[in-house]
Amino acid sequence: MANEISSEVLILEANTGTDLSPTWTKLVCLTEKSFNGDTNSVSIVTDCNDGFESTLPGKKTWNMSFSGYANSDPGAGEGSYEETYDLWDNRTVTDFRVRNSDNSYYREGKGFISNVSETTSAGDYLQFSGTITGNGAVYTTPQS
């Protein structure tokens, strides 16, 4: 198991700057982060396929999801759960990325936080989760 990518080295970041001058802010204390890509299917029936339906790939969509424990005092360059909430509340469309330190694993795209949830139960700490809905292409290498 020498070439696997550990989940502990993957970070989720949001651009809290501008497109021309990005400021990447790490969302901290995450226990889960994921990238999900989907391709819609297009069904075609013509007299060229002997009455059978053909299914072809259609448009693509993507999202990223995350969950973690709320940190009320993050360090420099780190974003708290409150910043995550603010990105959702302000309907901010910005760049998000999941990557490791050398960018050998890299997913980046413009999107917005379409869902945010905060929960806790007796004897536990405040947890939060969310979904980033993609708006356009996904890149596998840094764009800036």
N, CA, C and O atoms as a GROMACS GRO file, in nm:
protein
  576
    1MET      N    1   0.082  -0.118   0.000
    1MET     CA    2   0.000   0.000   0.000
    1MET      C    3   0.087   0.125   0.000
    1MET      O    4   0.074   0.211   0.087
    2ALA      N    5   0.173   0.134  -0.097
    2ALA     CA    6   0.266   0.247  -0.102
    2ALA      C    7   0.217   0.363  -0.189
    2ALA      O    8   0.264   0.475  -0.173
    3ASN      N    9   0.123   0.337  -0.280
    3ASN     CA   10   0.084   0.441  -0.374
    3ASN      C   11  -0.058   0.493  -0.353
    3ASN      O   12  -0.104   0.577  -0.431
    4GLU      N   13  -0.127   0.447  -0.251
    4GLU     CA   14  -0.262   0.494  -0.225
    4GLU      C   15  -0.258   0.637  -0.173
    4GLU      O   16  -0.161   0.680  -0.111
    5ILE      N   17  -0.366   0.710  -0.198
    5ILE     CA   18  -0.376   0.847  -0.150
    5ILE      C   19  -0.456   0.846  -0.020
    5ILE      O   20  -0.574   0.810  -0.020
    6SER      N   21  -0.394   0.885   0.087
    6SER     CA   22  -0.459   0.886   0.218
    6SER      C   23  -0.561   1.000   0.225
    6SER      O   24  -0.536   1.110   0.178
    7SER      N   25  -0.674   0.970   0.284
    7SER     CA   26  -0.776   1.074   0.301
    7SER      C   27  -0.728   1.186   0.392
    7SER      O   28  -0.779   1.298   0.386
    8GLU      N   29  -0.632   1.156   0.475
    8GLU     CA   30  -0.581   1.256   0.569
    8GLU      C   31  -0.501   1.366   0.501
    8GLU      O   32  -0.483   1.473   0.558
    9VAL      N   33  -0.453   1.342   0.379
    9VAL     CA   34  -0.375   1.445   0.309
    9VAL      C   35  -0.458   1.524   0.209
    9VAL      O   36  -0.408   1.618   0.147
   10LEU      N   37  -0.586   1.488   0.192
   10LEU     CA   38  -0.673   1.563   0.102
   10LEU      C   39  -0.736   1.679   0.176
   10LEU      O   40  -0.785   1.664   0.288
   11ILE      N   41  -0.736   1.795   0.112
   11ILE     CA   42  -0.798   1.913   0.172
   11ILE      C   43  -0.901   1.971   0.076
   11ILE      O   44  -0.889   1.961  -0.046
   12LEU      N   45  -1.003   2.032   0.134
   12LEU     CA   46  -1.106   2.102   0.057
   12LEU      C   47  -1.087   2.251   0.083
   12LEU      O   48  -1.080   2.295   0.197
   13GLU      N   49  -1.078   2.327  -0.026
   13GLU     CA   50  -1.054   2.471  -0.015
   13GLU      C   51  -1.156   2.548  -0.098
   13GLU      O   52  -1.208   2.500  -0.198
   14ALA      N   53  -1.184   2.670  -0.052
   14ALA     CA   54  -1.271   2.763  -0.123
   14ALA      C   55  -1.191   2.888  -0.154
   14ALA      O   56  -1.111   2.934  -0.072
   15ASN      N   57  -1.213   2.944  -0.271
   15ASN     CA   58  -1.150   3.071  -0.306
   15ASN      C   59  -1.231   3.182  -0.241
   15ASN      O   60  -1.342   3.212  -0.284
   16THR      N   61  -1.174   3.243  -0.138
   16THR     CA   62  -1.242   3.353  -0.069
   16THR      C   63  -1.190   3.488  -0.118
   16THR      O   64  -1.225   3.592  -0.063
   17GLY      N   65  -1.106   3.484  -0.220
   17GLY     CA   66  -1.057   3.607  -0.283
   17GLY      C   67  -1.138   3.634  -0.408
   17GLY      O   68  -1.260   3.623  -0.408
   18THR      N   69  -1.068   3.669  -0.516
   18THR     CA   70  -1.134   3.696  -0.644
   18THR      C   71  -1.077   3.601  -0.749
   18THR      O   72  -0.981   3.529  -0.724
   19ASP      N   73  -1.138   3.601  -0.868
   19ASP     CA   74  -1.086   3.519  -0.977
   19ASP      C   75  -0.945   3.562  -1.016
   19ASP      O   76  -0.860   3.478  -1.047
   20LEU      N   77  -0.919   3.694  -1.014
   20LEU     CA   78  -0.788   3.746  -1.053
   20LEU      C   79  -0.684   3.732  -0.943
   20LEU      O   80  -0.564   3.723  -0.972
   21SER      N   81  -0.728   3.731  -0.820
   21SER     CA   82  -0.636   3.721  -0.706
   21SER      C   83  -0.694   3.623  -0.603
   21SER      O   84  -0.747   3.665  -0.500
   22PRO      N   85  -0.684   3.491  -0.633
   22PRO     CA   86  -0.746   3.393  -0.545
   22PRO      C   87  -0.679   3.385  -0.408
   22PRO      O   88  -0.557   3.398  -0.395
   23THR      N   89  -0.761   3.364  -0.306
   23THR     CA   90  -0.715   3.336  -0.171
   23THR      C   91  -0.778   3.204  -0.132
   23THR      O   92  -0.899   3.197  -0.107
   24TRP      N   93  -0.697   3.099  -0.128
   24TRP     CA   94  -0.751   2.966  -0.098
   24TRP      C   95  -0.761   2.946   0.052
   24TRP      O   96  -0.661   2.954   0.124
   25THR      N   97  -0.882   2.921   0.099
   25THR     CA   98  -0.910   2.901   0.240
   25THR      C   99  -0.948   2.756   0.263
   25THR      O  100  -1.043   2.705   0.205
   26LYS      N  101  -0.872   2.690   0.349
   26LYS     CA  102  -0.895   2.549   0.381
   26LYS      C  103  -1.014   2.536   0.476
   26LYS      O  104  -1.016   2.600   0.581
   27LEU      N  105  -1.112   2.453   0.438
   27LEU     CA  106  -1.222   2.424   0.529
   27LEU      C  107  -1.172   2.318   0.627
   27LEU      O  108  -1.132   2.209   0.585
   28VAL      N  109  -1.175   2.349   0.757
   28VAL     CA  110  -1.104   2.267   0.855
   28VAL      C  111  -1.195   2.173   0.933
   28VAL      O  112  -1.317   2.187   0.938
   29CYS      N  113  -1.126   2.076   0.995
   29CYS     CA  114  -1.187   1.974   1.081
   29CYS      C  115  -1.287   1.887   1.007
   29CYS      O  116  -1.388   1.844   1.063
   30LEU      N  117  -1.258   1.861   0.879
   30LEU     CA  118  -1.347   1.777   0.800
   30LEU      C  119  -1.319   1.630   0.827
   30LEU      O  120  -1.204   1.589   0.844
   31THR      N  121  -1.425   1.552   0.831
   31THR     CA  122  -1.414   1.408   0.846
   31THR      C  123  -1.443   1.336   0.715
   31THR      O  124  -1.413   1.218   0.700
   32GLU      N  125  -1.501   1.409   0.620
   32GLU     CA  126  -1.536   1.350   0.491
   32GLU      C  127  -1.538   1.459   0.386
   32GLU      O  128  -1.588   1.569   0.411
   33LYS      N  129  -1.485   1.429   0.270
   33LYS     CA  130  -1.495   1.517   0.154
   33LYS      C  131  -1.500   1.428   0.031
   33LYS      O  132  -1.429   1.327   0.023
   34SER      N  133  -1.584   1.465  -0.065
   34SER     CA  134  -1.598   1.379  -0.182
   34SER      C  135  -1.626   1.462  -0.306
   34SER      O  136  -1.678   1.573  -0.299
   35PHE      N  137  -1.591   1.405  -0.420
   35PHE     CA  138  -1.623   1.458  -0.551
   35PHE      C  139  -1.715   1.357  -0.618
   35PHE      O  140  -1.689   1.237  -0.615
   36ASN      N  141  -1.823   1.406  -0.678
   36ASN     CA  142  -1.919   1.318  -0.746
   36ASN      C  143  -1.948   1.376  -0.884
   36ASN      O  144  -1.988   1.491  -0.897
   37GLY      N  145  -1.927   1.296  -0.986
   37GLY     CA  146  -1.958   1.337  -1.123
   37GLY      C  147  -2.065   1.247  -1.182
   37GLY      O  148  -2.063   1.126  -1.161
   38ASP      N  149  -2.159   1.305  -1.254
   38ASP     CA  150  -2.267   1.230  -1.317
   38ASP      C  151  -2.276   1.267  -1.464
   38ASP      O  152  -2.248   1.380  -1.504
   39THR      N  153  -2.315   1.170  -1.544
   39THR     CA  154  -2.344   1.193  -1.685
   39THR      C  155  -2.486   1.149  -1.711
   39THR      O  156  -2.520   1.032  -1.690
   40ASN      N  157  -2.570   1.240  -1.757
   40ASN     CA  158  -2.706   1.206  -1.794
   40ASN      C  159  -2.703   1.118  -1.917
   40ASN      O  160  -2.608   1.122  -1.995
   41SER      N  161  -2.806   1.038  -1.934
   41SER     CA  162  -2.814   0.956  -2.054
   41SER      C  163  -2.922   1.010  -2.147
   41SER      O  164  -3.022   1.067  -2.103
   42VAL      N  165  -2.897   0.992  -2.275
   42VAL     CA  166  -2.991   1.036  -2.379
   42VAL      C  167  -3.035   0.911  -2.454
   42VAL      O  168  -2.953   0.838  -2.510
   43SER      N  169  -3.166   0.887  -2.456
   43SER     CA  170  -3.220   0.770  -2.526
   43SER      C  171  -3.260   0.809  -2.667
   43SER      O  172  -3.324   0.911  -2.690
   44ILE      N  173  -3.220   0.724  -2.762
   44ILE     CA  174  -3.247   0.751  -2.904
   44ILE      C  175  -3.310   0.626  -2.965
   44ILE      O  176  -3.259   0.515  -2.949
   45VAL      N  177  -3.422   0.645  -3.033
   45VAL     CA  178  -3.486   0.535  -3.106
   45VAL      C  179  -3.506   0.582  -3.249
   45VAL      O  180  -3.573   0.683  -3.274
   46THR      N  181  -3.446   0.508  -3.343
   46THR     CA  182  -3.462   0.540  -3.485
   46THR      C  183  -3.489   0.412  -3.560
   46THR      O  184  -3.482   0.303  -3.505
   47ASP      N  185  -3.521   0.427  -3.688
   47ASP     CA  186  -3.540   0.307  -3.770
   47ASP      C  187  -3.406   0.245  -3.811
   47ASP      O  188  -3.403   0.146  -3.884
   48CYS      N  189  -3.295   0.305  -3.765
   48CYS     CA  190  -3.163   0.252  -3.797
   48CYS      C  191  -3.114   0.149  -3.695
   48CYS      O  192  -3.013   0.084  -3.717
   49ASN      N  193  -3.185   0.134  -3.584
   49ASN     CA  194  -3.134   0.040  -3.483
   49ASN      C  195  -3.231  -0.074  -3.456
   49ASN      O  196  -3.240  -0.124  -3.343
   50ASP      N  197  -3.306  -0.115  -3.559
   50ASP     CA  198  -3.392  -0.233  -3.556
   50ASP      C  199  -3.487  -0.237  -3.437
   50ASP      O  200  -3.511  -0.343  -3.381
   51GLY      N  201  -3.541  -0.122  -3.398
   51GLY     CA  202  -3.639  -0.117  -3.291
   51GLY      C  203  -3.580  -0.116  -3.151
   51GLY      O  204  -3.653  -0.111  -3.052
   52PHE      N  205  -3.450  -0.119  -3.142
   52PHE     CA  206  -3.386  -0.112  -3.010
   52PHE      C  207  -3.358   0.033  -2.974
   52PHE      O  208  -3.333   0.117  -3.060
   53GLU      N  209  -3.361   0.060  -2.846
   53GLU     CA  210  -3.327   0.193  -2.797
   53GLU      C  211  -3.177   0.200  -2.774
   53GLU      O  212  -3.118   0.109  -2.717
   54SER      N  213  -3.117   0.308  -2.818
   54SER     CA  214  -2.976   0.333  -2.792
   54SER      C  215  -2.966   0.437  -2.682
   54SER      O  216  -3.043   0.532  -2.677
   55THR      N  217  -2.872   0.418  -2.594
   55THR     CA  218  -2.848   0.515  -2.488
   55THR      C  219  -2.707   0.570  -2.504
   55THR      O  220  -2.610   0.495  -2.508
   56LEU      N  221  -2.700   0.701  -2.512
   56LEU     CA  222  -2.572   0.768  -2.531
   56LEU      C  223  -2.545   0.863  -2.415
   56LEU      O  224  -2.639   0.906  -2.348
   57PRO      N  225  -2.418   0.896  -2.391
   57PRO     CA  226  -2.389   0.991  -2.283
   57PRO      C  227  -2.438   1.131  -2.319
   57PRO      O  228  -2.427   1.175  -2.433
   58GLY      N  229  -2.492   1.199  -2.218
   58GLY     CA  230  -2.543   1.335  -2.238
   58GLY      C  231  -2.461   1.436  -2.159
   58GLY      O  232  -2.338   1.427  -2.153
   59LYS      N  233  -2.529   1.530  -2.099
   59LYS     CA  234  -2.463   1.637  -2.025
   59LYS      C  235  -2.410   1.587  -1.891
   59LYS      O  236  -2.464   1.494  -1.832
   60LYS      N  237  -2.304   1.653  -1.845
   60LYS     CA  238  -2.242   1.615  -1.718
   60LYS      C  239  -2.274   1.718  -1.610
   60LYS      O  240  -2.290   1.836  -1.638
   61THR      N  241  -2.283   1.670  -1.488
   61THR     CA  242  -2.297   1.755  -1.370
   61THR      C  243  -2.201   1.703  -1.265
   61THR      O  244  -2.154   1.589  -1.271
   62TRP      N  245  -2.171   1.789  -1.166
   62TRP     CA  246  -2.082   1.745  -1.058
   62TRP      C  247  -2.117   1.817  -0.929
   62TRP      O  248  -2.181   1.923  -0.929
   63ASN      N  249  -2.073   1.757  -0.820
   63ASN     CA  250  -2.084   1.822  -0.690
   63ASN      C  251  -1.974   1.769  -0.599
   63ASN      O  252  -1.913   1.666  -0.626
   64MET      N  253  -1.950   1.841  -0.494
   64MET     CA  254  -1.860   1.799  -0.388
   64MET      C  255  -1.941   1.802  -0.259
   64MET      O  256  -2.025   1.890  -0.239
   65SER      N  257  -1.915   1.707  -0.172
   65SER     CA  258  -1.982   1.709  -0.042
   65SER      C  259  -1.876   1.701   0.067
   65SER      O  260  -1.764   1.655   0.044
   66PHE      N  261  -1.914   1.747   0.185
   66PHE     CA  262  -1.820   1.750   0.296
   66PHE      C  263  -1.894   1.743   0.428
   66PHE      O  264  -2.012   1.779   0.436
   67SER      N  265  -1.825   1.698   0.530
   67SER     CA  266  -1.879   1.700   0.665
   67SER      C  267  -1.762   1.707   0.762
   67SER      O  268  -1.650   1.668   0.730
   68GLY      N  269  -1.790   1.759   0.882
   68GLY     CA  270  -1.684   1.770   0.981
   68GLY      C  271  -1.735   1.824   1.112
   68GLY      O  272  -1.855   1.841   1.133
   69TYR      N  273  -1.642   1.850   1.199
   69TYR     CA  274  -1.672   1.908   1.330
   69TYR      C  275  -1.647   2.058   1.327
   69TYR      O  276  -1.548   2.104   1.269
   70ALA      N  277  -1.735   2.134   1.390
   70ALA     CA  278  -1.725   2.279   1.391
   70ALA      C  279  -1.604   2.323   1.473
   70ALA      O  280  -1.585   2.278   1.586
   71ASN      N  281  -1.523   2.409   1.414
   71ASN     CA  282  -1.406   2.467   1.482
   71ASN      C  283  -1.432   2.617   1.491
   71ASN      O  284  -1.436   2.687   1.390
   72SER      N  285  -1.450   2.666   1.614
   72SER     CA  286  -1.485   2.807   1.632
   72SER      C  287  -1.365   2.900   1.628
   72SER      O  288  -1.382   3.022   1.629
   73ASP      N  289  -1.243   2.845   1.623
   73ASP     CA  290  -1.123   2.929   1.624
   73ASP      C  291  -1.017   2.872   1.530
   73ASP      O  292  -0.913   2.826   1.577
   74PRO      N  293  -1.042   2.875   1.398
   74PRO     CA  294  -0.944   2.819   1.305
   74PRO      C  295  -0.819   2.905   1.295
   74PRO      O  296  -0.820   3.022   1.332
   75GLY      N  297  -0.712   2.846   1.244
   75GLY     CA  298  -0.587   2.918   1.227
   75GLY      C  299  -0.587   3.003   1.101
   75GLY      O  300  -0.686   3.010   1.029
   76ALA      N  301  -0.476   3.068   1.076
   76ALA     CA  302  -0.460   3.152   0.958
   76ALA      C  303  -0.477   3.069   0.831
   76ALA      O  304  -0.421   2.959   0.822
   77GLY      N  305  -0.552   3.118   0.735
   77GLY     CA  306  -0.574   3.048   0.610
   77GLY      C  307  -0.674   2.935   0.619
   77GLY      O  308  -0.691   2.859   0.524
   78GLU      N  309  -0.741   2.924   0.735
   78GLU     CA  310  -0.839   2.820   0.755
   78GLU      C  311  -0.977   2.881   0.772
   78GLU      O  312  -0.991   2.989   0.829
   79GLY      N  313  -1.078   2.812   0.722
   79GLY     CA  314  -1.214   2.861   0.731
   79GLY      C  315  -1.295   2.784   0.832
   79GLY      O  316  -1.289   2.661   0.836
   80SER      N  317  -1.370   2.854   0.913
   80SER     CA  318  -1.454   2.790   1.014
   80SER      C  319  -1.586   2.746   0.952
   80SER      O  320  -1.615   2.776   0.836
   81TYR      N  321  -1.663   2.674   1.029
   81TYR     CA  322  -1.796   2.636   0.983
   81TYR      C  323  -1.882   2.761   0.960
   81TYR      O  324  -1.973   2.758   0.877
   82GLU      N  325  -1.853   2.870   1.030
   82GLU     CA  326  -1.927   2.995   1.009
   82GLU      C  327  -1.899   3.052   0.870
   82GLU      O  328  -1.991   3.104   0.806
   83GLU      N  329  -1.776   3.042   0.823
   83GLU     CA  330  -1.745   3.088   0.687
   83GLU      C  331  -1.817   3.002   0.584
   83GLU      O  332  -1.863   3.053   0.481
   84THR      N  333  -1.827   2.872   0.611
   84THR     CA  334  -1.902   2.783   0.523
   84THR      C  335  -2.048   2.826   0.518
   84THR      O  336  -2.108   2.833   0.411
   85TYR      N  337  -2.104   2.854   0.634
   85TYR     CA  338  -2.242   2.902   0.642
   85TYR      C  339  -2.258   3.032   0.562
   85TYR      O  340  -2.355   3.048   0.487
   86ASP      N  341  -2.163   3.125   0.580
   86ASP     CA  342  -2.171   3.253   0.509
   86ASP      C  343  -2.166   3.236   0.358
   86ASP      O  344  -2.236   3.306   0.286
   87LEU      N  345  -2.083   3.142   0.308
   87LEU     CA  346  -2.078   3.115   0.164
   87LEU      C  347  -2.214   3.069   0.115
   87LEU      O  348  -2.258   3.108   0.006
   88TRP      N  349  -2.281   2.986   0.194
   88TRP     CA  350  -2.416   2.940   0.158
   88TRP      C  351  -2.516   3.056   0.168
   88TRP      O  352  -2.591   3.081   0.074
   89ASP      N  353  -2.515   3.126   0.281
   89ASP     CA  354  -2.612   3.232   0.307
   89ASP      C  355  -2.604   3.344   0.204
   89ASP      O  356  -2.706   3.401   0.165
   90ASN      N  357  -2.484   3.377   0.160
   90ASN     CA  358  -2.463   3.484   0.062
   90ASN      C  359  -2.475   3.438  -0.083
   90ASN      O  360  -2.460   3.518  -0.175
   91ARG      N  361  -2.503   3.309  -0.103
   91ARG     CA  362  -2.517   3.251  -0.238
   91ARG      C  363  -2.392   3.277  -0.321
   91ARG      O  364  -2.400   3.308  -0.440
   92THR      N  365  -2.278   3.262  -0.257
   92THR     CA  366  -2.150   3.291  -0.322
   92THR      C  367  -2.114   3.185  -0.425
   92THR      O  368  -2.108   3.066  -0.392
   93VAL      N  369  -2.090   3.227  -0.547
   93VAL     CA  370  -2.038   3.138  -0.652
   93VAL      C  371  -1.888   3.164  -0.658
   93VAL      O  372  -1.844   3.276  -0.684
   94THR      N  373  -1.810   3.060  -0.634
   94THR     CA  374  -1.665   3.075  -0.631
   94THR      C  375  -1.600   2.943  -0.671
   94THR      O  376  -1.670   2.845  -0.698
   95ASP      N  377  -1.469   2.940  -0.674
   95ASP     CA  378  -1.397   2.817  -0.704
   95ASP      C  379  -1.379   2.736  -0.577
   95ASP      O  380  -1.351   2.790  -0.470
   96PHE      N  381  -1.394   2.604  -0.590
   96PHE     CA  382  -1.368   2.508  -0.484
   96PHE      C  383  -1.272   2.405  -0.538
   96PHE      O  384  -1.272   2.376  -0.658
   97ARG      N  385  -1.191   2.349  -0.451
   97ARG     CA  386  -1.101   2.242  -0.495
   97ARG      C  387  -1.076   2.143  -0.382
   97ARG      O  388  -1.073   2.178  -0.264
   98VAL      N  389  -1.058   2.017  -0.423
   98VAL     CA  390  -1.012   1.910  -0.334
   98VAL      C  391  -0.879   1.866  -0.391
   98VAL      O  392  -0.868   1.837  -0.510
   99ARG      N  393  -0.776   1.860  -0.305
   99ARG     CA  394  -0.643   1.827  -0.356
   99ARG      C  395  -0.556   1.771  -0.244
   99ARG      O  396  -0.590   1.781  -0.126
  100ASN      N  397  -0.443   1.713  -0.285
  100ASN     CA  398  -0.339   1.680  -0.189
  100ASN      C  399  -0.224   1.778  -0.208
  100ASN      O  400  -0.229   1.863  -0.297
  101SER      N  401  -0.122   1.768  -0.126
  101SER     CA  402  -0.018   1.872  -0.121
  101SER      C  403   0.060   1.887  -0.251
  101SER      O  404   0.102   1.998  -0.283
  102ASP      N  405   0.081   1.780  -0.327
  102ASP     CA  406   0.158   1.792  -0.451
  102ASP      C  407   0.068   1.799  -0.576
  102ASP      O  408   0.118   1.794  -0.688
  103ASN      N  409  -0.063   1.811  -0.555
  103ASN     CA  410  -0.162   1.821  -0.662
  103ASN      C  411  -0.167   1.698  -0.753
  103ASN      O  412  -0.217   1.707  -0.865
  104SER      N  413  -0.115   1.584  -0.706
  104SER     CA  414  -0.127   1.463  -0.787
  104SER      C  415  -0.273   1.413  -0.785
  104SER      O  416  -0.315   1.341  -0.875
  105TYR      N  417  -0.347   1.450  -0.683
  105TYR     CA  418  -0.493   1.436  -0.684
  105TYR      C  419  -0.549   1.578  -0.682
  105TYR      O  420  -0.516   1.656  -0.592
  106TYR      N  421  -0.633   1.613  -0.780
  106TYR     CA  422  -0.679   1.751  -0.792
  106TYR      C  423  -0.813   1.756  -0.864
  106TYR      O  424  -0.828   1.702  -0.974
  107ARG      N  425  -0.911   1.820  -0.802
  107ARG     CA  426  -1.041   1.847  -0.863
  107ARG      C  427  -1.078   1.991  -0.829
  107ARG      O  428  -1.084   2.026  -0.711
  108GLU      N  429  -1.102   2.074  -0.931
  108GLU     CA  430  -1.136   2.214  -0.909
  108GLU      C  431  -1.247   2.256  -1.003
  108GLU      O  432  -1.250   2.217  -1.120
  109GLY      N  433  -1.339   2.335  -0.951
  109GLY     CA  434  -1.444   2.391  -1.035
  109GLY      C  435  -1.518   2.502  -0.964
  109GLY      O  436  -1.512   2.516  -0.842
  110LYS      N  437  -1.588   2.580  -1.043
  110LYS     CA  438  -1.669   2.689  -0.988
  110LYS      C  439  -1.802   2.630  -0.944
  110LYS      O  440  -1.861   2.547  -1.014
  111GLY      N  441  -1.849   2.674  -0.827
  111GLY     CA  442  -1.976   2.625  -0.776
  111GLY      C  443  -2.025   2.710  -0.661
  111GLY      O  444  -1.972   2.817  -0.632
  112PHE      N  445  -2.128   2.659  -0.595
  112PHE     CA  446  -2.186   2.728  -0.480
  112PHE      C  447  -2.233   2.623  -0.380
  112PHE      O  448  -2.263   2.510  -0.416
  113ILE      N  449  -2.240   2.663  -0.254
  113ILE     CA  450  -2.288   2.570  -0.151
  113ILE      C  451  -2.440   2.571  -0.158
  113ILE      O  452  -2.505   2.670  -0.127
  114SER      N  453  -2.495   2.458  -0.200
  114SER     CA  454  -2.640   2.447  -0.221
  114SER      C  455  -2.711   2.387  -0.102
  114SER      O  456  -2.834   2.391  -0.094
  115ASN      N  457  -2.635   2.331  -0.009
  115ASN     CA  458  -2.695   2.269   0.109
  115ASN      C  459  -2.597   2.281   0.223
  115ASN      O  460  -2.478   2.257   0.206
  116VAL      N  461  -2.647   2.319   0.340
  116VAL     CA  462  -2.564   2.320   0.460
  116VAL      C  463  -2.649   2.269   0.576
  116VAL      O  464  -2.768   2.299   0.585
  117SER      N  465  -2.586   2.192   0.663
  117SER     CA  466  -2.658   2.134   0.776
  117SER      C  467  -2.569   2.139   0.899
  117SER      O  468  -2.448   2.116   0.890
  118GLU      N  469  -2.627   2.168   1.012
  118GLU     CA  470  -2.555   2.168   1.140
  118GLU      C  471  -2.633   2.080   1.237
  118GLU      O  472  -2.755   2.094   1.248
  119THR      N  473  -2.564   1.991   1.305
  119THR     CA  474  -2.632   1.898   1.394
  119THR      C  475  -2.543   1.855   1.509
  119THR      O  476  -2.420   1.861   1.499
  120THR      N  477  -2.604   1.812   1.615
  120THR     CA  478  -2.530   1.755   1.727
  120THR      C  479  -2.625   1.666   1.806
  120THR      O  480  -2.747   1.675   1.793
  121SER      N  481  -2.568   1.581   1.885
  121SER     CA  482  -2.647   1.496   1.973
  121SER      C  483  -2.582   1.495   2.110
  121SER      O  484  -2.466   1.534   2.124
  122ALA      N  485  -2.655   1.450   2.210
  122ALA     CA  486  -2.606   1.451   2.348
  122ALA      C  487  -2.471   1.381   2.357
  122ALA      O  488  -2.453   1.271   2.304
  123GLY      N  489  -2.377   1.446   2.424
  123GLY     CA  490  -2.245   1.387   2.444
  123GLY      C  491  -2.150   1.403   2.327
  123GLY      O  492  -2.037   1.354   2.333
  124ASP      N  493  -2.192   1.470   2.222
  124ASP     CA  494  -2.108   1.487   2.105
  124ASP      C  495  -2.082   1.637   2.085
  124ASP      O  496  -2.125   1.719   2.165
  125TYR      N  497  -2.011   1.670   1.979
  125TYR     CA  498  -1.980   1.809   1.945
  125TYR      C  499  -2.057   1.849   1.820
  125TYR      O  500  -2.106   1.763   1.746
  126LEU      N  501  -2.067   1.979   1.797
  126LEU     CA  502  -2.139   2.030   1.680
  126LEU      C  503  -2.071   1.984   1.552
  126LEU      O  504  -1.950   2.000   1.535
  127GLN      N  505  -2.150   1.928   1.463
  127GLN     CA  506  -2.102   1.883   1.333
  127GLN      C  507  -2.173   1.962   1.223
  127GLN      O  508  -2.284   2.011   1.243
  128PHE      N  509  -2.109   1.973   1.109
  128PHE     CA  510  -2.170   2.042   0.996
  128PHE      C  511  -2.141   1.964   0.869
  128PHE      O  512  -2.045   1.886   0.863
  129SER      N  513  -2.225   1.985   0.769
  129SER     CA  514  -2.205   1.918   0.640
  129SER      C  515  -2.262   2.008   0.532
  129SER      O  516  -2.339   2.100   0.559
  130GLY      N  517  -2.224   1.980   0.410
  130GLY     CA  518  -2.274   2.060   0.300
  130GLY      C  519  -2.248   1.996   0.166
  130GLY      O  520  -2.176   1.897   0.153
  131THR      N  521  -2.310   2.057   0.066
  131THR     CA  522  -2.295   2.014  -0.073
  131THR      C  523  -2.260   2.135  -0.157
  131THR      O  524  -2.324   2.240  -0.147
  132ILE      N  525  -2.159   2.120  -0.240
  132ILE     CA  526  -2.120   2.222  -0.337
  132ILE      C  527  -2.171   2.175  -0.472
  132ILE      O  528  -2.132   2.068  -0.519
  133THR      N  529  -2.256   2.254  -0.534
  133THR     CA  530  -2.308   2.220  -0.666
  133THR      C  531  -2.223   2.290  -0.772
  133THR      O  532  -2.203   2.411  -0.767
  134GLY      N  533  -2.173   2.211  -0.866
  134GLY     CA  534  -2.085   2.264  -0.968
  134GLY      C  535  -2.157   2.348  -1.071
  134GLY      O  536  -2.275   2.327  -1.100
  135ASN      N  537  -2.082   2.443  -1.127
  135ASN     CA  538  -2.133   2.533  -1.228
  135ASN      C  539  -2.029   2.537  -1.341
  135ASN      O  540  -1.946   2.628  -1.345
  136GLY      N  541  -2.034   2.441  -1.431
  136GLY     CA  542  -1.938   2.437  -1.541
  136GLY      C  543  -1.841   2.322  -1.527
  136GLY      O  544  -1.869   2.221  -1.462
  137ALA      N  545  -1.726   2.339  -1.590
  137ALA     CA  546  -1.627   2.233  -1.603
  137ALA      C  547  -1.555   2.203  -1.472
  137ALA      O  548  -1.551   2.285  -1.380
  138VAL      N  549  -1.498   2.083  -1.466
  138VAL     CA  550  -1.411   2.041  -1.356
  138VAL      C  551  -1.270   2.025  -1.413
  138VAL      O  552  -1.252   1.973  -1.523
  139TYR      N  553  -1.172   2.072  -1.338
  139TYR     CA  554  -1.033   2.064  -1.383
  139TYR      C  555  -0.954   1.970  -1.293
  139TYR      O  556  -0.978   1.963  -1.172
  140THR      N  557  -0.861   1.898  -1.352
  140THR     CA  558  -0.778   1.804  -1.276
  140THR      C  559  -0.636   1.855  -1.258
  140THR      O  560  -0.550   1.783  -1.208
  141THR      N  561  -0.612   1.979  -1.299
  141THR     CA  562  -0.484   2.046  -1.276
  141THR      C  563  -0.513   2.189  -1.235
  141THR      O  564  -0.617   2.244  -1.273
  142PRO      N  565  -0.423   2.252  -1.158
  142PRO     CA  566  -0.447   2.390  -1.114
  142PRO      C  567  -0.467   2.484  -1.233
  142PRO      O  568  -0.401   2.472  -1.336
  143GLN      N  569  -0.560   2.578  -1.216
  143GLN     CA  570  -0.595   2.672  -1.322
  143GLN      C  571  -0.530   2.809  -1.306
  143GLN      O  572  -0.545   2.894  -1.394
  144SER      N  573  -0.459   2.831  -1.197
  144SER     CA  574  -0.396   2.962  -1.179
  144SER      C  575  -0.250   2.948  -1.149
  144SER      O  576  -0.181   3.048  -1.130
   0.00000   0.00000   0.00000
